[in-house]
CSV table of C-alpha atoms (C1' of nucleotides) in Angstrom, one decimal:
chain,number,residue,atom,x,y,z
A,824,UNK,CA,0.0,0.0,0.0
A,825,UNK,CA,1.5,3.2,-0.8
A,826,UNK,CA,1.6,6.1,1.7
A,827,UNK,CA,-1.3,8.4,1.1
A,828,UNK,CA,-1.4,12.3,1.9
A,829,UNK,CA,-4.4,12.0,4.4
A,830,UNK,CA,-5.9,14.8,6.7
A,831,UNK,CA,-6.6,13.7,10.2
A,832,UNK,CA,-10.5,14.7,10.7
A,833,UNK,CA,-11.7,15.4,13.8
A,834,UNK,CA,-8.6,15.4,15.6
A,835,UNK,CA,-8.6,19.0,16.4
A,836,UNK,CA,-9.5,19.8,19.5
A,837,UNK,CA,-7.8,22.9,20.0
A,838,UNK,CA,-9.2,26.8,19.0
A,839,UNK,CA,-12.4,26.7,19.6
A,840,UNK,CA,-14.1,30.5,20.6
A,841,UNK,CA,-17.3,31.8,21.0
A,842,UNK,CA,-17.6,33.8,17.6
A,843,UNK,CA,-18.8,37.8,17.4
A,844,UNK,CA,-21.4,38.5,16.0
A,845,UNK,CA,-20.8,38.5,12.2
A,846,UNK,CA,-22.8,39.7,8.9
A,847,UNK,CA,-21.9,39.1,5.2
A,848,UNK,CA,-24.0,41.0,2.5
A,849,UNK,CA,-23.3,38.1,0.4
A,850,UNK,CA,-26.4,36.6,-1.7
A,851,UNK,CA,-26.2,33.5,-3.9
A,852,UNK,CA,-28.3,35.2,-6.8
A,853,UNK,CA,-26.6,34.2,-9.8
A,854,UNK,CA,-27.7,37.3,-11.6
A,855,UNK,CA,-25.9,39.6,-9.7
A,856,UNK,CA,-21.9,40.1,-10.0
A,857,UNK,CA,-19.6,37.9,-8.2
A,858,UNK,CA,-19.9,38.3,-4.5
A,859,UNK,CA,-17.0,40.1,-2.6
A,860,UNK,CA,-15.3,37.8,-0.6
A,861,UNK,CA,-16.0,37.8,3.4
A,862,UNK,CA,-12.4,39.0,3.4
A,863,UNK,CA,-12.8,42.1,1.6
A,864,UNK,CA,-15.9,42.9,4.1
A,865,UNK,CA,-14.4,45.7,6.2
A,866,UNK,CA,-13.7,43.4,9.6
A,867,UNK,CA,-14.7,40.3,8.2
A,868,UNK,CA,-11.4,38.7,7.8
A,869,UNK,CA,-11.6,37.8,11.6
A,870,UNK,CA,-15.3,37.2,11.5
A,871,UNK,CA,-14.1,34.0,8.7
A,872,UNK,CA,-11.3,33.0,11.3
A,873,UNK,CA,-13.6,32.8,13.8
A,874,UNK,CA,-16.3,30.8,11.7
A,875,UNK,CA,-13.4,28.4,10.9
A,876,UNK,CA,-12.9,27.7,14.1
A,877,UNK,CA,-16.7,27.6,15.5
A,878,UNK,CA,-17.4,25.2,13.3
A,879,UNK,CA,-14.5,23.2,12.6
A,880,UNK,CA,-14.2,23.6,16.9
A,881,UNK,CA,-17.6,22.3,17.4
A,882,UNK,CA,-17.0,19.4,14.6
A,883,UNK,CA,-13.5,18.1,16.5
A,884,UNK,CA,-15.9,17.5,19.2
A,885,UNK,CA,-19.1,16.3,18.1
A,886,UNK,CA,-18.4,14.5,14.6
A,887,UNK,CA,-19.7,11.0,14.3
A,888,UNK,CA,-16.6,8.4,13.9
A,889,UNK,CA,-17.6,7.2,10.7
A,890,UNK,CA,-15.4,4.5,9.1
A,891,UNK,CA,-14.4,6.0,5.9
A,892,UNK,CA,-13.3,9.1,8.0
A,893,UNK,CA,-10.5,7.1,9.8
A,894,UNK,CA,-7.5,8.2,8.5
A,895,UNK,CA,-6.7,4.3,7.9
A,896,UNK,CA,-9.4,3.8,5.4
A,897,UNK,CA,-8.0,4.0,1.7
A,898,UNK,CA,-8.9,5.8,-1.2
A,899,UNK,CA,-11.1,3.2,-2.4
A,900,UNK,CA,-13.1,3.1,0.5
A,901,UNK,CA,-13.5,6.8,0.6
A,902,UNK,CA,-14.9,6.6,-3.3
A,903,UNK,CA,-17.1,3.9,-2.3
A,904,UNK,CA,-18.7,5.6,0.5
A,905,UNK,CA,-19.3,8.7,-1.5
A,906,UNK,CA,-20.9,7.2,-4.1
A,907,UNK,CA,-23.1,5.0,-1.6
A,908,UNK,CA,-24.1,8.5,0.2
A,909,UNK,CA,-25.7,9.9,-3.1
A,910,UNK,CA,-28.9,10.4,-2.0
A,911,UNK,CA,-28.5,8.2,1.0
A,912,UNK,CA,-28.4,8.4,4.3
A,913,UNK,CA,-25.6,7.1,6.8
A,914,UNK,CA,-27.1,4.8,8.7
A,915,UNK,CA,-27.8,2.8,5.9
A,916,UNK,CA,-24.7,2.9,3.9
A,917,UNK,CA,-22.5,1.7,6.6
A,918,UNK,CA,-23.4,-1.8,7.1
A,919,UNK,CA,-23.4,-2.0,2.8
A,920,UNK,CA,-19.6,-0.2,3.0
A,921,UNK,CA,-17.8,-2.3,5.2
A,922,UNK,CA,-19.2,-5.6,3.5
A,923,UNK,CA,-18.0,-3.9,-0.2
A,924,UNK,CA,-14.8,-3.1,1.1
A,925,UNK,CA,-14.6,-6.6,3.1
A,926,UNK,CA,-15.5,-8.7,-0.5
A,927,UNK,CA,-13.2,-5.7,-2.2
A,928,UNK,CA,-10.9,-3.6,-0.7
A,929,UNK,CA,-9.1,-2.8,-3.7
A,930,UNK,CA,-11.0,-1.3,-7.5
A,931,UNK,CA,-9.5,-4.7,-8.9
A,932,UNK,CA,-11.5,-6.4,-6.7
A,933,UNK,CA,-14.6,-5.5,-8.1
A,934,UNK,CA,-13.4,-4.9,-11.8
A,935,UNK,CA,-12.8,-8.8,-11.4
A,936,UNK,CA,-16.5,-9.9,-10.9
A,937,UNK,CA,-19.7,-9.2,-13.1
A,938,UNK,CA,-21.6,-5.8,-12.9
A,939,UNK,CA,-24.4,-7.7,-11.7
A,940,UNK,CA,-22.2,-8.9,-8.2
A,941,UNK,CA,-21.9,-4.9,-7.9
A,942,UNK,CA,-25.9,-4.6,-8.4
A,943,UNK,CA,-26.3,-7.4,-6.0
A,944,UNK,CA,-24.4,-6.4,-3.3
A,945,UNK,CA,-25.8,-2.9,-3.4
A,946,UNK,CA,-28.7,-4.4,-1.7
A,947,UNK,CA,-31.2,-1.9,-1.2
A,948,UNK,CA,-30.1,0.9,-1.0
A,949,UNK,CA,-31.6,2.9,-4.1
A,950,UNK,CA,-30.7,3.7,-7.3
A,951,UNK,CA,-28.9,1.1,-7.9
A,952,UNK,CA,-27.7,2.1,-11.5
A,953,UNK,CA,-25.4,3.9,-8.7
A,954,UNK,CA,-23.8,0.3,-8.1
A,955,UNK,CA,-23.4,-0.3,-12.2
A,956,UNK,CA,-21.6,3.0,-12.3
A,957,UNK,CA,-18.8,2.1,-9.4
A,958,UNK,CA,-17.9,-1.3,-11.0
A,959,UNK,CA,-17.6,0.5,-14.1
A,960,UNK,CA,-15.5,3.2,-12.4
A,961,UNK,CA,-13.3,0.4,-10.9
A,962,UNK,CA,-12.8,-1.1,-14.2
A,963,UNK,CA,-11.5,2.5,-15.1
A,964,UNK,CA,-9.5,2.9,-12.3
A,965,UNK,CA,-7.8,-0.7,-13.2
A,966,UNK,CA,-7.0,-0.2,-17.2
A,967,UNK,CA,-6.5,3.6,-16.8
A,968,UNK,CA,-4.7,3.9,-13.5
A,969,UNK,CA,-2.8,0.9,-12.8
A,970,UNK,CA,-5.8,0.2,-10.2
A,971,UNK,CA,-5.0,3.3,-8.3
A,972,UNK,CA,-7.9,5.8,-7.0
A,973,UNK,CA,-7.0,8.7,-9.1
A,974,UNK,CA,-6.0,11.8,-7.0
A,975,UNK,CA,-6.8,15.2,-9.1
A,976,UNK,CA,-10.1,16.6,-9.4
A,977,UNK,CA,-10.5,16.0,-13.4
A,978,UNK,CA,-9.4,12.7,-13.2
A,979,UNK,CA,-12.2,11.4,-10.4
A,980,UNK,CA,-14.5,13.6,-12.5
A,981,UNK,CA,-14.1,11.6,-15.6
A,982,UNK,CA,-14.9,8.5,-13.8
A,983,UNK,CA,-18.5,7.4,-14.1
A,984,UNK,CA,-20.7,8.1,-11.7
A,985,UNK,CA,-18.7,10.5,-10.3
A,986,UNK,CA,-19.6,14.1,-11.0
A,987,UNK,CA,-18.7,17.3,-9.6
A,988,UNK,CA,-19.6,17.0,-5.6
A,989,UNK,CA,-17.9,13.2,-5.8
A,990,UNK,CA,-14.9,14.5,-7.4
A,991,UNK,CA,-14.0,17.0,-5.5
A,992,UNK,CA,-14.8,15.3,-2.0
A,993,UNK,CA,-12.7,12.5,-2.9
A,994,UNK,CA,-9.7,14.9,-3.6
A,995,UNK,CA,-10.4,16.3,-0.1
A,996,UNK,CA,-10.8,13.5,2.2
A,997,UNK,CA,-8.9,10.7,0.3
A,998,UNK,CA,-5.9,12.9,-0.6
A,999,UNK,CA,-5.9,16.0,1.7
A,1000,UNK,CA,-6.3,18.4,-1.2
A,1001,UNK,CA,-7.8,22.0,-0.7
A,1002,UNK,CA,-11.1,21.5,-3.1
A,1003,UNK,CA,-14.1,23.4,-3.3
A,1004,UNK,CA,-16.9,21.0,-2.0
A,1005,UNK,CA,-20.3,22.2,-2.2
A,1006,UNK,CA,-23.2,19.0,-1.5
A,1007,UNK,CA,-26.4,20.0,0.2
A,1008,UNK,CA,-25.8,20.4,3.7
A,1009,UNK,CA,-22.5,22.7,2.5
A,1010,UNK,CA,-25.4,24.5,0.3
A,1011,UNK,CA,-27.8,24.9,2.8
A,1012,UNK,CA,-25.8,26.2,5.6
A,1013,UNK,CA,-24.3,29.3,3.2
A,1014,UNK,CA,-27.7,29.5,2.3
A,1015,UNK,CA,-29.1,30.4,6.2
A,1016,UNK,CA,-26.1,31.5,7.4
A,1017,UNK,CA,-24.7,33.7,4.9
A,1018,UNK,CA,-27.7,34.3,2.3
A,1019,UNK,CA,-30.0,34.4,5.0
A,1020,UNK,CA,-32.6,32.1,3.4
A,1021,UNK,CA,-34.2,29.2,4.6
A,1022,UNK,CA,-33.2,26.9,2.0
A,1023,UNK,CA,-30.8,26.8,-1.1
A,1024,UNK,CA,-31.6,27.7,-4.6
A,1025,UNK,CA,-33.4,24.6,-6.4
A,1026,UNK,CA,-30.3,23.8,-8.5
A,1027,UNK,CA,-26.8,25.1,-7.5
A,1028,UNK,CA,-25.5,28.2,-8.6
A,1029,UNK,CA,-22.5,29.7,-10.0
A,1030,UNK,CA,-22.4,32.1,-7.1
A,1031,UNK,CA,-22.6,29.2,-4.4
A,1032,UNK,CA,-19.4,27.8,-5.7
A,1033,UNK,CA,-17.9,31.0,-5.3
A,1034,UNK,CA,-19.3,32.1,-2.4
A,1035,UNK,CA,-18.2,28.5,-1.0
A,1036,UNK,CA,-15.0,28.8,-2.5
A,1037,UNK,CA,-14.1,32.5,-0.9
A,1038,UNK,CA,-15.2,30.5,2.4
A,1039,UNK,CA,-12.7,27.6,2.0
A,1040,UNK,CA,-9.8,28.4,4.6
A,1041,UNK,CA,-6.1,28.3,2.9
A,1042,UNK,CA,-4.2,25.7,3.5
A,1043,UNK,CA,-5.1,22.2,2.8
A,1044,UNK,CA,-5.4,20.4,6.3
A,1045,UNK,CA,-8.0,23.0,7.7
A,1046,UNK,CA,-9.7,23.2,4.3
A,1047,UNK,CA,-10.4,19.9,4.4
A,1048,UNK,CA,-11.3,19.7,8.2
A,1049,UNK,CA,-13.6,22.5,7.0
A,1050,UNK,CA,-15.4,20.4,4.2
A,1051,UNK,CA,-16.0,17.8,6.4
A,1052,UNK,CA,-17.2,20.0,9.2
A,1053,UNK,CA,-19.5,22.1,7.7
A,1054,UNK,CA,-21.1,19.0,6.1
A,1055,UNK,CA,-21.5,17.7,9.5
A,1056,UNK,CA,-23.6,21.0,10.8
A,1057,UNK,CA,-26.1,20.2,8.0
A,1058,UNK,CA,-25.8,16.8,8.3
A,1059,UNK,CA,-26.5,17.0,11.9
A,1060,UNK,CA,-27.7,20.6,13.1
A,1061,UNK,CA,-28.7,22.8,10.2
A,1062,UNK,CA,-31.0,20.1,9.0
A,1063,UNK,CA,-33.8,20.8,6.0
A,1064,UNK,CA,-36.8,20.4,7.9
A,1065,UNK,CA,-36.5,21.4,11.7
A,1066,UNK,CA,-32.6,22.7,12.6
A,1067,UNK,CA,-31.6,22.6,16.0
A,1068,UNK,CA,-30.1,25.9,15.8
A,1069,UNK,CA,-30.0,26.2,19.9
A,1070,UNK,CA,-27.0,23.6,19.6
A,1071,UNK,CA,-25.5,25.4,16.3
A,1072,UNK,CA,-21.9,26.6,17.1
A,1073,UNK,CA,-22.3,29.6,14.8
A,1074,UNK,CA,-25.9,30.7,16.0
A,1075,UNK,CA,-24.8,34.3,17.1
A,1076,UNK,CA,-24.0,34.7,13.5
A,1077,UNK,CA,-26.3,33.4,11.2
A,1078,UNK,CA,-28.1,35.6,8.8
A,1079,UNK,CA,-31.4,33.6,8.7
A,1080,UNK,CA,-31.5,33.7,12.1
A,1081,UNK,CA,-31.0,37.2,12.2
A,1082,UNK,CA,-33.8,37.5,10.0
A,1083,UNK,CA,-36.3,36.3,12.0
A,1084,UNK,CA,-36.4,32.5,10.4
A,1085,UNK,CA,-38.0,33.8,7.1
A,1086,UNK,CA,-39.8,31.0,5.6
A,1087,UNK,CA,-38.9,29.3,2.2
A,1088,UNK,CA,-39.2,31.4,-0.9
A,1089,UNK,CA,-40.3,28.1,-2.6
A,1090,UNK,CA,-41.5,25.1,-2.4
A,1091,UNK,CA,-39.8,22.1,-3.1
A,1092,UNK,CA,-41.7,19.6,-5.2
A,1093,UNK,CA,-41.4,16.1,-3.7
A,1094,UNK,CA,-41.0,13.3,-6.6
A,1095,UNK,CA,-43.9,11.0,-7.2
A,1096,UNK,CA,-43.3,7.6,-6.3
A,1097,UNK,CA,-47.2,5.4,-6.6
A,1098,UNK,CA,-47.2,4.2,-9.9
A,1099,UNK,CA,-44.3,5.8,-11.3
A,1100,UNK,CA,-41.9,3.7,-13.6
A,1101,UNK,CA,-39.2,3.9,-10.9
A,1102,UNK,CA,-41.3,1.9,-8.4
A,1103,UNK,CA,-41.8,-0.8,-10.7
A,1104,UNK,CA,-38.3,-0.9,-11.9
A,1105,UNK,CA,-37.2,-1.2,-8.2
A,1106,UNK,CA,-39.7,-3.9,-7.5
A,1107,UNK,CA,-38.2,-5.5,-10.8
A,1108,UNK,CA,-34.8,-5.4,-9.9
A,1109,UNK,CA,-35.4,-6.5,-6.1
A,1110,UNK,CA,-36.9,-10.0,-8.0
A,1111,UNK,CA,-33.2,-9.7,-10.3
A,1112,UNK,CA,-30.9,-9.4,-6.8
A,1113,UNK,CA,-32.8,-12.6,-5.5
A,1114,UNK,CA,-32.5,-14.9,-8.9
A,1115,UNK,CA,-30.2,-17.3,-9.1
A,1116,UNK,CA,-31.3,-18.1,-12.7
A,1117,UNK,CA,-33.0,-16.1,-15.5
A,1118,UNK,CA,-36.4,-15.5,-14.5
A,1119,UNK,CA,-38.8,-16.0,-17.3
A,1120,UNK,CA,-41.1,-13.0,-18.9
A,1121,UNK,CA,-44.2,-15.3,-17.8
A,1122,UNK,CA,-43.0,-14.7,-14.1
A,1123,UNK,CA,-43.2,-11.4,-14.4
A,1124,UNK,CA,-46.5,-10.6,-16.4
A,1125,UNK,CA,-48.5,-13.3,-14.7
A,1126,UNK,CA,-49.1,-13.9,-11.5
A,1127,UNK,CA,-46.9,-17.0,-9.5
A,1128,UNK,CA,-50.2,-18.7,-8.8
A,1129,UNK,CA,-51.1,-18.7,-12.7
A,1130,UNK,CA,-47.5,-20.4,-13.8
A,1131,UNK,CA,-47.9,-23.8,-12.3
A,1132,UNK,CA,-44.7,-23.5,-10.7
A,1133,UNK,CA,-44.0,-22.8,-7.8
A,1134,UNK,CA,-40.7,-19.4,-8.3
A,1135,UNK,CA,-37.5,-20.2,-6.8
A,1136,UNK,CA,-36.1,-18.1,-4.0
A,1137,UNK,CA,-38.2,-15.4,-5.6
A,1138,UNK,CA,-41.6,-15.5,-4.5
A,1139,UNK,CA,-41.8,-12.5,-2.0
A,1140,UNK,CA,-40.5,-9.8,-4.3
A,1141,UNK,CA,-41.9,-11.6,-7.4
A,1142,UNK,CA,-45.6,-11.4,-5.1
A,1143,UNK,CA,-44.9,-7.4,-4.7
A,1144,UNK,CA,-44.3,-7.0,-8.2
A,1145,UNK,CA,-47.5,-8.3,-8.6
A,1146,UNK,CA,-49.1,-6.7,-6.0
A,1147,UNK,CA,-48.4,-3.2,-7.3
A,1148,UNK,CA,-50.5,-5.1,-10.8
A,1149,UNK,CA,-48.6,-2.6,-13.0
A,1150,UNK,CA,-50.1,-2.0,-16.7
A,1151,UNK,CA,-48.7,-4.1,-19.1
A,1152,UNK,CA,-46.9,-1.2,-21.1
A,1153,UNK,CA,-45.6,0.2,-18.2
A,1154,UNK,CA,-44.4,-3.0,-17.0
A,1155,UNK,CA,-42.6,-3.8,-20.4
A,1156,UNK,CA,-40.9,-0.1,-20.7
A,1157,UNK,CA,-39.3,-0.7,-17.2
A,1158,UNK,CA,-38.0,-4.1,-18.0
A,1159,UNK,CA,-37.1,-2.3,-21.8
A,1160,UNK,CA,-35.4,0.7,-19.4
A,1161,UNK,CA,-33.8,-1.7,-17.0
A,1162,UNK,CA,-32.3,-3.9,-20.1
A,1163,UNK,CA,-31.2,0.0,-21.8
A,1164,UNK,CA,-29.5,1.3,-18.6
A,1165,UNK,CA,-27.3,-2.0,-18.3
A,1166,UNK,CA,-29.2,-3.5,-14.7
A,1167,UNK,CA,-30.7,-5.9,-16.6
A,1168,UNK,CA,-29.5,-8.4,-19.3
A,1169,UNK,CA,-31.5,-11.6,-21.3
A,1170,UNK,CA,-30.0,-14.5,-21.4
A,1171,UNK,CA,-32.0,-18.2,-22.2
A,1172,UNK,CA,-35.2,-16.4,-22.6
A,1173,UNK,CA,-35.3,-14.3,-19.2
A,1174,UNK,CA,-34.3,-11.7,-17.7
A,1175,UNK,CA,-31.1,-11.3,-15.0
A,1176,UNK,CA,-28.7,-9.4,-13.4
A,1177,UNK,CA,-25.7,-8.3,-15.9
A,1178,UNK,CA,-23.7,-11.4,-16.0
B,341,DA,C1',-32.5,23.2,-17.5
B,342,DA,C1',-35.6,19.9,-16.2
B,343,DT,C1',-36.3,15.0,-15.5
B,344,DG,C1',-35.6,10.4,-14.2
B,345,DC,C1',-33.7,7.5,-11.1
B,346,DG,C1',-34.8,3.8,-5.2
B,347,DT,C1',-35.5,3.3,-0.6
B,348,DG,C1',-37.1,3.6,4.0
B,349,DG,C1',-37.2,6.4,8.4
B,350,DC,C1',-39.4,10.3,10.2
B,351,DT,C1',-43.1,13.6,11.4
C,462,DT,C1',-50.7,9.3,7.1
C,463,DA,C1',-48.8,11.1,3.2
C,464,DG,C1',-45.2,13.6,2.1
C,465,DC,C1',-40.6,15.0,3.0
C,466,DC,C1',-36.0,14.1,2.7
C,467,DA,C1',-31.0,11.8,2.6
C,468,DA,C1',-22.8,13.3,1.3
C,469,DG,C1',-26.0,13.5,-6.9
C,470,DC,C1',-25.4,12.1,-11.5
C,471,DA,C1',-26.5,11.7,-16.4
C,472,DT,C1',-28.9,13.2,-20.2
DNA sequence: AATGCGTGGCT
DNA sequence: TAGCCAAGCAT
């Protein structure tokens, strides 16, 4: 194993201060001109010292010990658990991570077995075109970089599944490099305490990168302690729907605070779920992760009751397919979509996991 | 730029 | 209970 630049999170536990009361007349309106930096705010530049160390202060000691923070795991396992985190909480990515990285602690080790393995293992926890893309990123990662996590921003970037959030977060907490990371906690805590809105534009901004980037302390170790901390506040504090700002180490200076809690400007629109195409594509796939065979068309357009056969291993996710009683077309364009996006494959006249 | 893409815990 | 929401990405 080669030595690996690697910050320490969470091992600071000096330089914590009760921060002044600060205010930036910084917005995230991409419209307007490129925000002035905190610094250039006359008496600012301590007000961003002292936000670095509130937060990063208050993240030495109350950040969860989460295993792809120790500064033993590898680069791998760091890629693995950001790409598992996409859209997913923690609590149900960890058991999932520390099988994957048991059954394949290195890229090669996955490159070596089928796409569908990766799909398999991915279990449930959603979107599992998310599992398709890592093995195919660990193929990459074999045949383009001698099986070694690439370590610049452009290079993770090219790798599928891995867009501009993953990229730079891997740079950051795999290899210790000063990178802009901007997810949605980072988002929404500019938003509130900076912007002084309740929640972050609908689709990130120009001006939230900069703004997040003229936030970003200098050097690499404390930027990267800073990443990780202020995605920790929103992960655990300045939450979306109720934030517990009584325990929020930077309370004193937070412009939606200040502001009297102004509600949202707009309303998020949740995604539909009954009936959609996804939900029958997941209860298609959740018969797929439990075949040990092809499973027939029949299985899936008739009922188990009507086959004369009693399904294989199958029969509770095969009996929720058929409970949702999807129409016909909609059942055949999400095993067309599945077979298009790679999760599914035919082979001997029905359908499995990419083999 | 707006959509499609899973899942399950929480309120 | 029916939404809301969780360390996004690809098209």
């Amino acid at each position: 194993m080669p030595p690996r630049r690697r910050a320490a999170i969470g091992l600071v536990t000096s330089g914590f201060r009760p921060s002044k009361r600060i205010h930036y007349s910084v917005g995230i309106d991409t419209k307007t001109p490129a925000p002035a930096p905190p610094a250039a705010v006359p008496g600012a530049a301590d007000g961003l010292q002292q936000l670095h160390d509130s937060i990063t202060g208050w993240f030495a000691e109350t950040a969860r010990d989460l295993p792809w923070r120790d500064p033993s795991c590898s680069p791998w396992g760091v890629l693995v658990s950001e790409i598992m985190l996409q859209q997913t909480p923690v609590v149900r990515v960890l058991p999932v991570w520390h099988e994957w990285l048991e059954r394949w602690p290195t890229p090669a080790g996955l490159a070596g077995e089928p796409a569908g393995e990766a799909v398999r293992a991915w279990g449930r926890l959603g979107y599992p075109r998310r599992a398709l893309r890592l093995h195919a990123a660990a193929a990459a990662i074999v045949s383009e970089h001698a099986g070694k996590v690439p370590d610049t921003y452009p290079e993770l970037l090219a790798l599928p599944g891995v867009g501009s959030y993953t990229a730079a977060a891997v740079a950051a907490f795999a290899y210790g490099r000063r990178e802009t990371v901007v997810d949605t906690n980072i988002r929404r805590v500019q938003a509130r305490l900076v912007a002084g809105s309740a929640l972050p534009a609908p689709a990130l901004t120009a001006a939230e990168m900069r703004l997040a980037a003229s936030l970003l302390p200098d050097d690499d170790a404390t930027s990267v302690r800073w990443n990780a901390a202020v995605m920790e506040l929103g992960a655990l504090v300045c939450t979306a729907r109720v934030p517990k700002c009584p325990a929020c180490p930077v309370k004193d200076s937070c412009a939606w605070l200040a502001a009297g809690e102004p509600p949202p400007s707009y309303v998020p629109k949740g995604q539909a779920w009954h009936g959609t195409d996804r939900q029958v594509r997941g209860a298609v796939v959740a018969v797929l992760r439990l075949a040990e065979a092809p499973v027939p068309a029949e299985m899936f357009h008739h009922a188990p009751a009507d086959l004369g056969f009693a399904p294989e291993g199958i029969g509770v996710p095969l009996a929720a397919l058929h409970r949702l009683n999807p129409p016909p077309e909609q059942l055949e364009r999400s095993l067309a979509g599945l077979l298009a996006d790679g999760l599914a494959e035919l082979h001997d006249g029905g359908y499995r996991l990419p083999a």
